[in-house]
Each structure stands twice: as C-alpha cells, then as structure tokens.
GROMACS .gro file of C-alpha atoms in nm:
model
  272
    1UNK     CA    1  -0.362  -2.639  -1.864
    2UNK     CA    2  -0.650  -2.885  -1.840
    3UNK     CA    3  -0.750  -3.170  -2.063
    4UNK     CA    4  -1.033  -2.954  -2.208
    5UNK     CA    5  -0.805  -2.904  -2.508
    6UNK     CA    6  -0.828  -3.275  -2.584
    7UNK     CA    7  -1.203  -3.259  -2.637
    8UNK     CA    8  -1.334  -3.237  -2.994
    9UNK     CA    9  -1.369  -2.886  -3.135
   10UNK     CA   10  -1.656  -2.773  -3.360
   11UNK     CA   11  -1.610  -2.397  -3.325
   12UNK     CA   12  -1.281  -2.207  -3.329
   13UNK     CA   13  -1.104  -1.889  -3.439
   14UNK     CA   14  -0.773  -1.940  -3.617
   15UNK     CA   15  -0.517  -1.658  -3.633
   16UNK     CA   16  -0.807  -1.417  -3.662
   17UNK     CA   17  -0.791  -1.038  -3.657
   18UNK     CA   18  -1.116  -0.858  -3.568
   19UNK     CA   19  -1.209  -0.494  -3.563
   20UNK     CA   20  -1.458  -0.219  -3.640
   21UNK     CA   21  -1.375   0.033  -3.913
   22UNK     CA   22  -1.025   0.159  -3.828
   23UNK     CA   23  -1.008   0.007  -3.480
   24UNK     CA   24  -0.851  -0.335  -3.430
   25UNK     CA   25  -0.980  -0.525  -3.125
   26UNK     CA   26  -0.792  -0.855  -3.153
   27UNK     CA   27  -0.490  -0.953  -3.361
   28UNK     CA   28  -0.406  -1.307  -3.472
   29UNK     CA   29  -0.634  -1.454  -3.208
   30UNK     CA   30  -0.664  -1.832  -3.192
   31UNK     CA   31  -0.914  -1.990  -2.957
   32UNK     CA   32  -1.102  -2.321  -2.964
   33UNK     CA   33  -1.433  -2.388  -2.788
   34UNK     CA   34  -1.430  -2.740  -2.640
   35UNK     CA   35  -1.728  -2.932  -2.772
   36UNK     CA   36  -2.004  -3.006  -2.519
   37UNK     CA   37  -1.848  -2.762  -2.273
   38UNK     CA   38  -2.005  -2.475  -2.082
   39UNK     CA   39  -1.751  -2.210  -2.174
   40UNK     CA   40  -1.763  -1.864  -2.017
   41UNK     CA   41  -1.564  -1.571  -2.155
   42UNK     CA   42  -1.462  -1.317  -1.889
   43UNK     CA   43  -1.262  -0.997  -1.883
   44UNK     CA   44  -1.283  -0.625  -1.816
   45UNK     CA   45  -1.503  -0.393  -2.019
   46UNK     CA   46  -1.383  -0.339  -2.378
   47UNK     CA   47  -1.138  -0.632  -2.364
   48UNK     CA   48  -1.287  -0.799  -2.673
   49UNK     CA   49  -1.528  -1.053  -2.518
   50UNK     CA   50  -1.835  -0.953  -2.716
   51UNK     CA   51  -1.630  -0.899  -3.030
   52UNK     CA   52  -1.505  -1.257  -3.008
   53UNK     CA   53  -1.861  -1.385  -2.958
   54UNK     CA   54  -1.985  -1.184  -3.257
   55UNK     CA   55  -1.707  -1.329  -3.468
   56UNK     CA   56  -1.781  -1.685  -3.355
   57UNK     CA   57  -2.147  -1.631  -3.447
   58UNK     CA   58  -2.070  -1.509  -3.803
   59UNK     CA   59  -2.188  -1.153  -3.733
   60UNK     CA   60  -1.835  -1.014  -3.766
   61UNK     CA   61  -1.603  -1.128  -4.042
   62UNK     CA   62  -1.232  -1.151  -3.958
   63UNK     CA   63  -1.001  -0.915  -4.145
   64UNK     CA   64  -0.745  -1.193  -4.143
   65UNK     CA   65  -0.765  -1.558  -4.043
   66UNK     CA   66  -1.093  -1.740  -4.010
   67UNK     CA   67  -1.363  -1.878  -3.786
   68UNK     CA   68  -1.417  -2.252  -3.829
   69UNK     CA   69  -1.750  -2.430  -3.775
   70UNK     CA   70  -1.749  -2.807  -3.819
   71UNK     CA   71  -1.430  -2.800  -4.021
   72UNK     CA   72  -1.537  -2.525  -4.263
   73UNK     CA   73  -1.500  -2.149  -4.272
   74UNK     CA   74  -1.819  -2.022  -4.111
   75UNK     CA   75  -1.851  -1.756  -4.382
   76UNK     CA   76  -1.856  -2.022  -4.654
   77UNK     CA   77  -2.174  -2.173  -4.510
   78UNK     CA   78  -2.527  -2.047  -4.591
   79UNK     CA   79  -2.674  -1.832  -4.315
   80UNK     CA   80  -2.969  -2.065  -4.261
   81UNK     CA   81  -2.737  -2.365  -4.227
   82UNK     CA   82  -2.531  -2.181  -3.965
   83UNK     CA   83  -2.855  -2.096  -3.782
   84UNK     CA   84  -2.942  -2.466  -3.760
   85UNK     CA   85  -2.612  -2.537  -3.586
   86UNK     CA   86  -2.558  -2.224  -3.380
   87UNK     CA   87  -2.797  -2.002  -3.183
   88UNK     CA   88  -2.708  -1.649  -3.072
   89UNK     CA   89  -2.839  -1.418  -2.803
   90UNK     CA   90  -2.673  -1.082  -2.880
   91UNK     CA   91  -2.600  -0.816  -2.620
   92UNK     CA   92  -2.893  -0.600  -2.727
   93UNK     CA   93  -3.197  -0.715  -2.921
   94UNK     CA   94  -3.485  -0.512  -3.062
   95UNK     CA   95  -3.824  -0.673  -3.110
   96UNK     CA   96  -4.057  -0.561  -3.391
   97UNK     CA   97  -4.328  -0.319  -3.273
   98UNK     CA   98  -4.650  -0.484  -3.164
   99UNK     CA   99  -4.520  -0.842  -3.158
  100UNK     CA  100  -4.645  -1.082  -2.895
  101UNK     CA  101  -4.420  -1.300  -2.683
  102UNK     CA  102  -4.525  -1.632  -2.839
  103UNK     CA  103  -4.477  -1.494  -3.190
  104UNK     CA  104  -4.128  -1.365  -3.110
  105UNK     CA  105  -4.022  -1.696  -2.959
  106UNK     CA  106  -4.165  -1.877  -3.262
  107UNK     CA  107  -3.917  -1.688  -3.481
  108UNK     CA  108  -3.651  -1.912  -3.334
  109UNK     CA  109  -3.793  -2.190  -3.549
  110UNK     CA  110  -3.723  -2.007  -3.877
  111UNK     CA  111  -3.404  -2.204  -3.960
  112UNK     CA  112  -3.606  -2.525  -3.950
  113UNK     CA  113  -3.884  -2.406  -4.182
  114UNK     CA  114  -3.907  -2.556  -4.529
  115UNK     CA  115  -4.053  -2.394  -4.837
  116UNK     CA  116  -4.352  -2.629  -4.855
  117UNK     CA  117  -4.368  -2.728  -4.490
  118UNK     CA  118  -4.416  -2.439  -4.256
  119UNK     CA  119  -4.531  -2.475  -3.892
  120UNK     CA  120  -4.513  -2.830  -3.756
  121UNK     CA  121  -4.584  -3.019  -3.435
  122UNK     CA  122  -4.209  -3.023  -3.366
  123UNK     CA  123  -4.203  -2.643  -3.395
  124UNK     CA  124  -4.493  -2.610  -3.152
  125UNK     CA  125  -4.327  -2.844  -2.902
  126UNK     CA  126  -3.996  -2.657  -2.923
  127UNK     CA  127  -4.164  -2.323  -2.852
  128UNK     CA  128  -4.368  -2.456  -2.560
  129UNK     CA  129  -4.062  -2.623  -2.406
  130UNK     CA  130  -3.856  -2.305  -2.444
  131UNK     CA  131  -4.126  -2.095  -2.278
  132UNK     CA  132  -4.155  -2.342  -1.992
  133UNK     CA  133  -3.776  -2.357  -1.940
  134UNK     CA  134  -3.750  -1.979  -1.916
  135UNK     CA  135  -4.074  -1.937  -1.717
  136UNK     CA  136  -4.243  -1.707  -1.966
  137UNK     CA  137  -4.544  -1.924  -2.053
  138UNK     CA  138  -4.779  -1.691  -1.867
  139UNK     CA  139  -4.648  -1.402  -2.078
  140UNK     CA  140  -4.720  -1.569  -2.413
  141UNK     CA  141  -5.007  -1.336  -2.510
  142UNK     CA  142  -4.841  -1.017  -2.384
  143UNK     CA  143  -4.682  -0.762  -2.613
  144UNK     CA  144  -4.305  -0.766  -2.584
  145UNK     CA  145  -4.308  -0.385  -2.563
  146UNK     CA  146  -4.505  -0.406  -2.238
  147UNK     CA  147  -4.258  -0.627  -2.055
  148UNK     CA  148  -3.993  -0.531  -1.803
  149UNK     CA  149  -3.628  -0.556  -1.899
  150UNK     CA  150  -3.588  -0.883  -1.712
  151UNK     CA  151  -3.899  -1.034  -1.869
  152UNK     CA  152  -3.784  -0.934  -2.217
  153UNK     CA  153  -3.444  -1.090  -2.155
  154UNK     CA  154  -3.604  -1.423  -2.064
  155UNK     CA  155  -3.820  -1.406  -2.378
  156UNK     CA  156  -3.511  -1.355  -2.595
  157UNK     CA  157  -3.342  -1.649  -2.425
  158UNK     CA  158  -3.654  -1.856  -2.496
  159UNK     CA  159  -3.635  -1.764  -2.865
  160UNK     CA  160  -3.275  -1.888  -2.881
  161UNK     CA  161  -3.367  -2.209  -2.698
  162UNK     CA  162  -3.655  -2.271  -2.941
  163UNK     CA  163  -3.396  -2.270  -3.219
  164UNK     CA  164  -3.269  -2.603  -3.077
  165UNK     CA  165  -2.911  -2.577  -3.195
  166UNK     CA  166  -2.620  -2.791  -3.069
  167UNK     CA  167  -2.421  -2.472  -2.997
  168UNK     CA  168  -2.553  -2.171  -2.803
  169UNK     CA  169  -2.376  -1.833  -2.787
  170UNK     CA  170  -2.506  -1.585  -2.530
  171UNK     CA  171  -2.373  -1.234  -2.477
  172UNK     CA  172  -2.438  -1.119  -2.120
  173UNK     CA  173  -2.755  -1.330  -2.082
  174UNK     CA  174  -2.810  -1.230  -1.717
  175UNK     CA  175  -2.841  -0.859  -1.800
  176UNK     CA  176  -3.153  -0.701  -1.641
  177UNK     CA  177  -3.229  -1.018  -1.440
  178UNK     CA  178  -3.273  -1.015  -1.064
  179UNK     CA  179  -3.064  -1.256  -0.858
  180UNK     CA  180  -3.329  -1.530  -0.858
  181UNK     CA  181  -3.367  -1.526  -1.236
  182UNK     CA  182  -2.989  -1.505  -1.279
  183UNK     CA  183  -2.944  -1.829  -1.086
  184UNK     CA  184  -3.235  -1.994  -1.267
  185UNK     CA  185  -3.084  -1.901  -1.602
  186UNK     CA  186  -2.736  -2.016  -1.505
  187UNK     CA  187  -2.875  -2.349  -1.387
  188UNK     CA  188  -3.078  -2.381  -1.707
  189UNK     CA  189  -2.767  -2.326  -1.919
  190UNK     CA  190  -2.575  -2.572  -1.704
  191UNK     CA  191  -2.850  -2.832  -1.753
  192UNK     CA  192  -2.858  -2.775  -2.130
  193UNK     CA  193  -2.488  -2.849  -2.128
  194UNK     CA  194  -2.472  -3.142  -1.885
  195UNK     CA  195  -2.802  -3.315  -1.966
  196UNK     CA  196  -2.860  -3.227  -2.333
  197UNK     CA  197  -2.496  -3.217  -2.439
  198UNK     CA  198  -2.527  -2.869  -2.591
  199UNK     CA  199  -2.215  -2.655  -2.619
  200UNK     CA  200  -2.286  -2.329  -2.435
  201UNK     CA  201  -2.066  -2.021  -2.472
  202UNK     CA  202  -2.154  -1.716  -2.263
  203UNK     CA  203  -2.000  -1.376  -2.198
  204UNK     CA  204  -2.047  -1.295  -1.830
  205UNK     CA  205  -1.947  -1.010  -1.601
  206UNK     CA  206  -2.008  -1.205  -1.281
  207UNK     CA  207  -1.688  -1.397  -1.221
  208UNK     CA  208  -1.842  -1.600  -0.938
  209UNK     CA  209  -2.123  -1.719  -1.167
  210UNK     CA  210  -1.857  -1.817  -1.418
  211UNK     CA  211  -1.657  -2.010  -1.158
  212UNK     CA  212  -1.961  -2.191  -1.019
  213UNK     CA  213  -2.123  -2.301  -1.346
  214UNK     CA  214  -1.862  -2.308  -1.624
  215UNK     CA  215  -1.660  -2.614  -1.715
  216UNK     CA  216  -1.417  -2.397  -1.915
  217UNK     CA  217  -1.324  -2.030  -1.871
  218UNK     CA  218  -1.154  -1.806  -2.124
  219UNK     CA  219  -1.003  -1.494  -1.964
  220UNK     CA  220  -0.930  -1.203  -2.198
  221UNK     CA  221  -0.733  -0.880  -2.174
  222UNK     CA  222  -0.665  -0.626  -2.450
  223UNK     CA  223  -0.816  -0.848  -2.718
  224UNK     CA  224  -0.612  -1.157  -2.633
  225UNK     CA  225  -0.664  -1.474  -2.433
  226UNK     CA  226  -0.443  -1.464  -2.123
  227UNK     CA  227  -0.564  -1.787  -1.961
  228UNK     CA  228  -0.811  -2.066  -2.022
  229UNK     CA  229  -0.909  -2.389  -1.853
  230UNK     CA  230  -1.121  -2.518  -1.568
  231UNK     CA  231  -1.211  -2.253  -1.308
  232UNK     CA  232  -1.031  -2.439  -1.030
  233UNK     CA  233  -0.715  -2.453  -1.241
  234UNK     CA  234  -0.686  -2.094  -1.361
  235UNK     CA  235  -0.876  -1.859  -1.128
  236UNK     CA  236  -0.623  -1.711  -0.887
  237UNK     CA  237  -0.593  -1.376  -0.715
  238UNK     CA  238  -0.302  -1.295  -0.946
  239UNK     CA  239  -0.507  -1.366  -1.259
  240UNK     CA  240  -0.805  -1.163  -1.137
  241UNK     CA  241  -0.584  -0.865  -1.060
  242UNK     CA  242  -0.404  -0.897  -1.395
  243UNK     CA  243  -0.730  -0.919  -1.593
  244UNK     CA  244  -0.959  -0.688  -1.395
  245UNK     CA  245  -0.716  -0.477  -1.193
  246UNK     CA  246  -0.902  -0.593  -0.881
  247UNK     CA  247  -0.720  -0.692  -0.560
  248UNK     CA  248  -0.901  -0.992  -0.418
  249UNK     CA  249  -0.890  -1.313  -0.220
  250UNK     CA  250  -0.988  -1.650  -0.364
  251UNK     CA  251  -1.158  -1.887  -0.124
  252UNK     CA  252  -1.349  -2.213  -0.161
  253UNK     CA  253  -1.719  -2.162  -0.231
  254UNK     CA  254  -1.884  -2.347   0.061
  255UNK     CA  255  -2.176  -2.457  -0.161
  256UNK     CA  256  -2.019  -2.550  -0.496
  257UNK     CA  257  -1.654  -2.589  -0.385
  258UNK     CA  258  -1.545  -2.376  -0.679
  259UNK     CA  259  -1.329  -2.061  -0.659
  260UNK     CA  260  -1.510  -1.771  -0.490
  261UNK     CA  261  -1.372  -1.423  -0.560
  262UNK     CA  262  -1.380  -1.186  -0.261
  263UNK     CA  263  -1.291  -0.828  -0.364
  264UNK     CA  264  -1.064  -0.638  -0.127
  265UNK     CA  265  -1.174  -0.306  -0.272
  266UNK     CA  266  -0.957  -0.002  -0.332
  267UNK     CA  267  -1.014   0.215  -0.025
  268UNK     CA  268  -0.795   0.010   0.206
  269UNK     CA  269  -1.071  -0.029   0.466
  270UNK     CA  270  -1.044  -0.408   0.440
  271UNK     CA  271  -0.664  -0.420   0.426
  272UNK     CA  272  -0.510  -0.709   0.613
   0.00000   0.00000   0.00000
C-alpha cells in the first residue's frame, strides 16, 4: 500500500451495495478517493467501474451503505449544492437539438446561477477558459449536432470544466478521441490536478494512460476493488492478468518511467 490513504478524503463509498433492478453489481464496497489526487479506475468490461462512478456522482443511489461527500451522505445534499462541488462527464451524453457549442458549454455554469443574478463576468471567463483548454474555441458557433464524435467529446469536457468544481468525475473521457487529443486531454487533466489542486477521477480503458498520468489507481474485478495505490506500486504482470485476463510484460516507460504494459497476446506468436 502507498501513503495515498493518509491523504484527506472528501469523497468515498462506505459498505455500499449498487445495482440495477434485480442485478447487483457491487456488494458492500468501500473505497475512498484521495483528495487532490488524479485517480483512475481500471478493469475489464462490466467489472463495475462506471457503476462506481455513477454512484460517486449521486446518479445511482446505493441499496445499502452510503456515498459520503464532505462528511455527509451525498443524497442528503441538494442537487445544486452537489453540482457546485462535483462535476460529471458521463459515458454517453445527449445534447438538445439545435444547440450551439458555446451555449452547451455555458450550461456548466448553471450551479453557480442565482435567482436574481444570472450571467456574470465570472461565468463568461469560465466558459472562455474551458473552451481554450479543450481547444474548441473555433467551434463555439457551430451546432453540436454537426460535430464529429471527437469534437463533441471535447465540447462535453469543456462543459464540465466550465462548472469549476473541486472534484471532477469523468467516465471514459478519451472515447472517440484520436491519439493526439487523447494525450492533450490526459495532460489537461493532469495539470488540473497538479496545478489547480482539483481531484480528478476518471474511468479509463487504456492502462498505459492510467499508469503514465494517474497518481492513484483503483483496479476492479467483479464489482470489487482488488488493488489500489500508486501505479509503480501495484501494476504488475500478475495483477494485469488477474484483472484483465491478459498475459503481459511490464517494463519501464522510457519517457515517463512509469509501468508500461506490453501485451503478449493469445496466439503464442510472441511466446518467449
């Protein structure tokens, strides 16, 4: 284990059971997100990663146990108050028909709106900074419906950034992005964490992205946490095979000096 556990915790699940209708995904799950960490949740498909993120964001209520935000049950807090503290990029988002990029991003400022004080200079600045950070400024007058999948994904990320919350939850944020925009987004999230002190929690499928950029990894299998800690402490060939069923080698990334996962494959063509 690492000393991540000694960091303050603002967001956690305590003995929580999650599920959909008759299907239970996780039972009595306890997990704490280290404050001011860049935490990445990894695991095979259908292992419970997105379910955990939905629960941490207040979208899914535990059947037992609770999710804690700043010392209180997250479901005891008003939705708008939660939205001031926690921003969410879900796995799939649907924009209203006919909405323009700038108007969609501006919706991220809703939690900060007051009854008698609507749009402010601070709101305008937040939106412009979010568009610049995600490189969508030139798209501001375009209809969201007209954009490519990668462009839309960056616009949704911009909306979450405009919300300016101390905690960000992102479910597969690199979906639809080409390799250049994936790296740009990962570096942006890393900067938000290291320079702005924001707590970032992301579900990722790319284990090498997770190892290079995360300060804390949570590895899940069958709805439970099987390992967590710094990438260099927990990512081993044994763990990767146990979590993903993937034979691999772990070597030192020559650029970042973090664990680099090299798949062996299943055909035997690269057998030693």
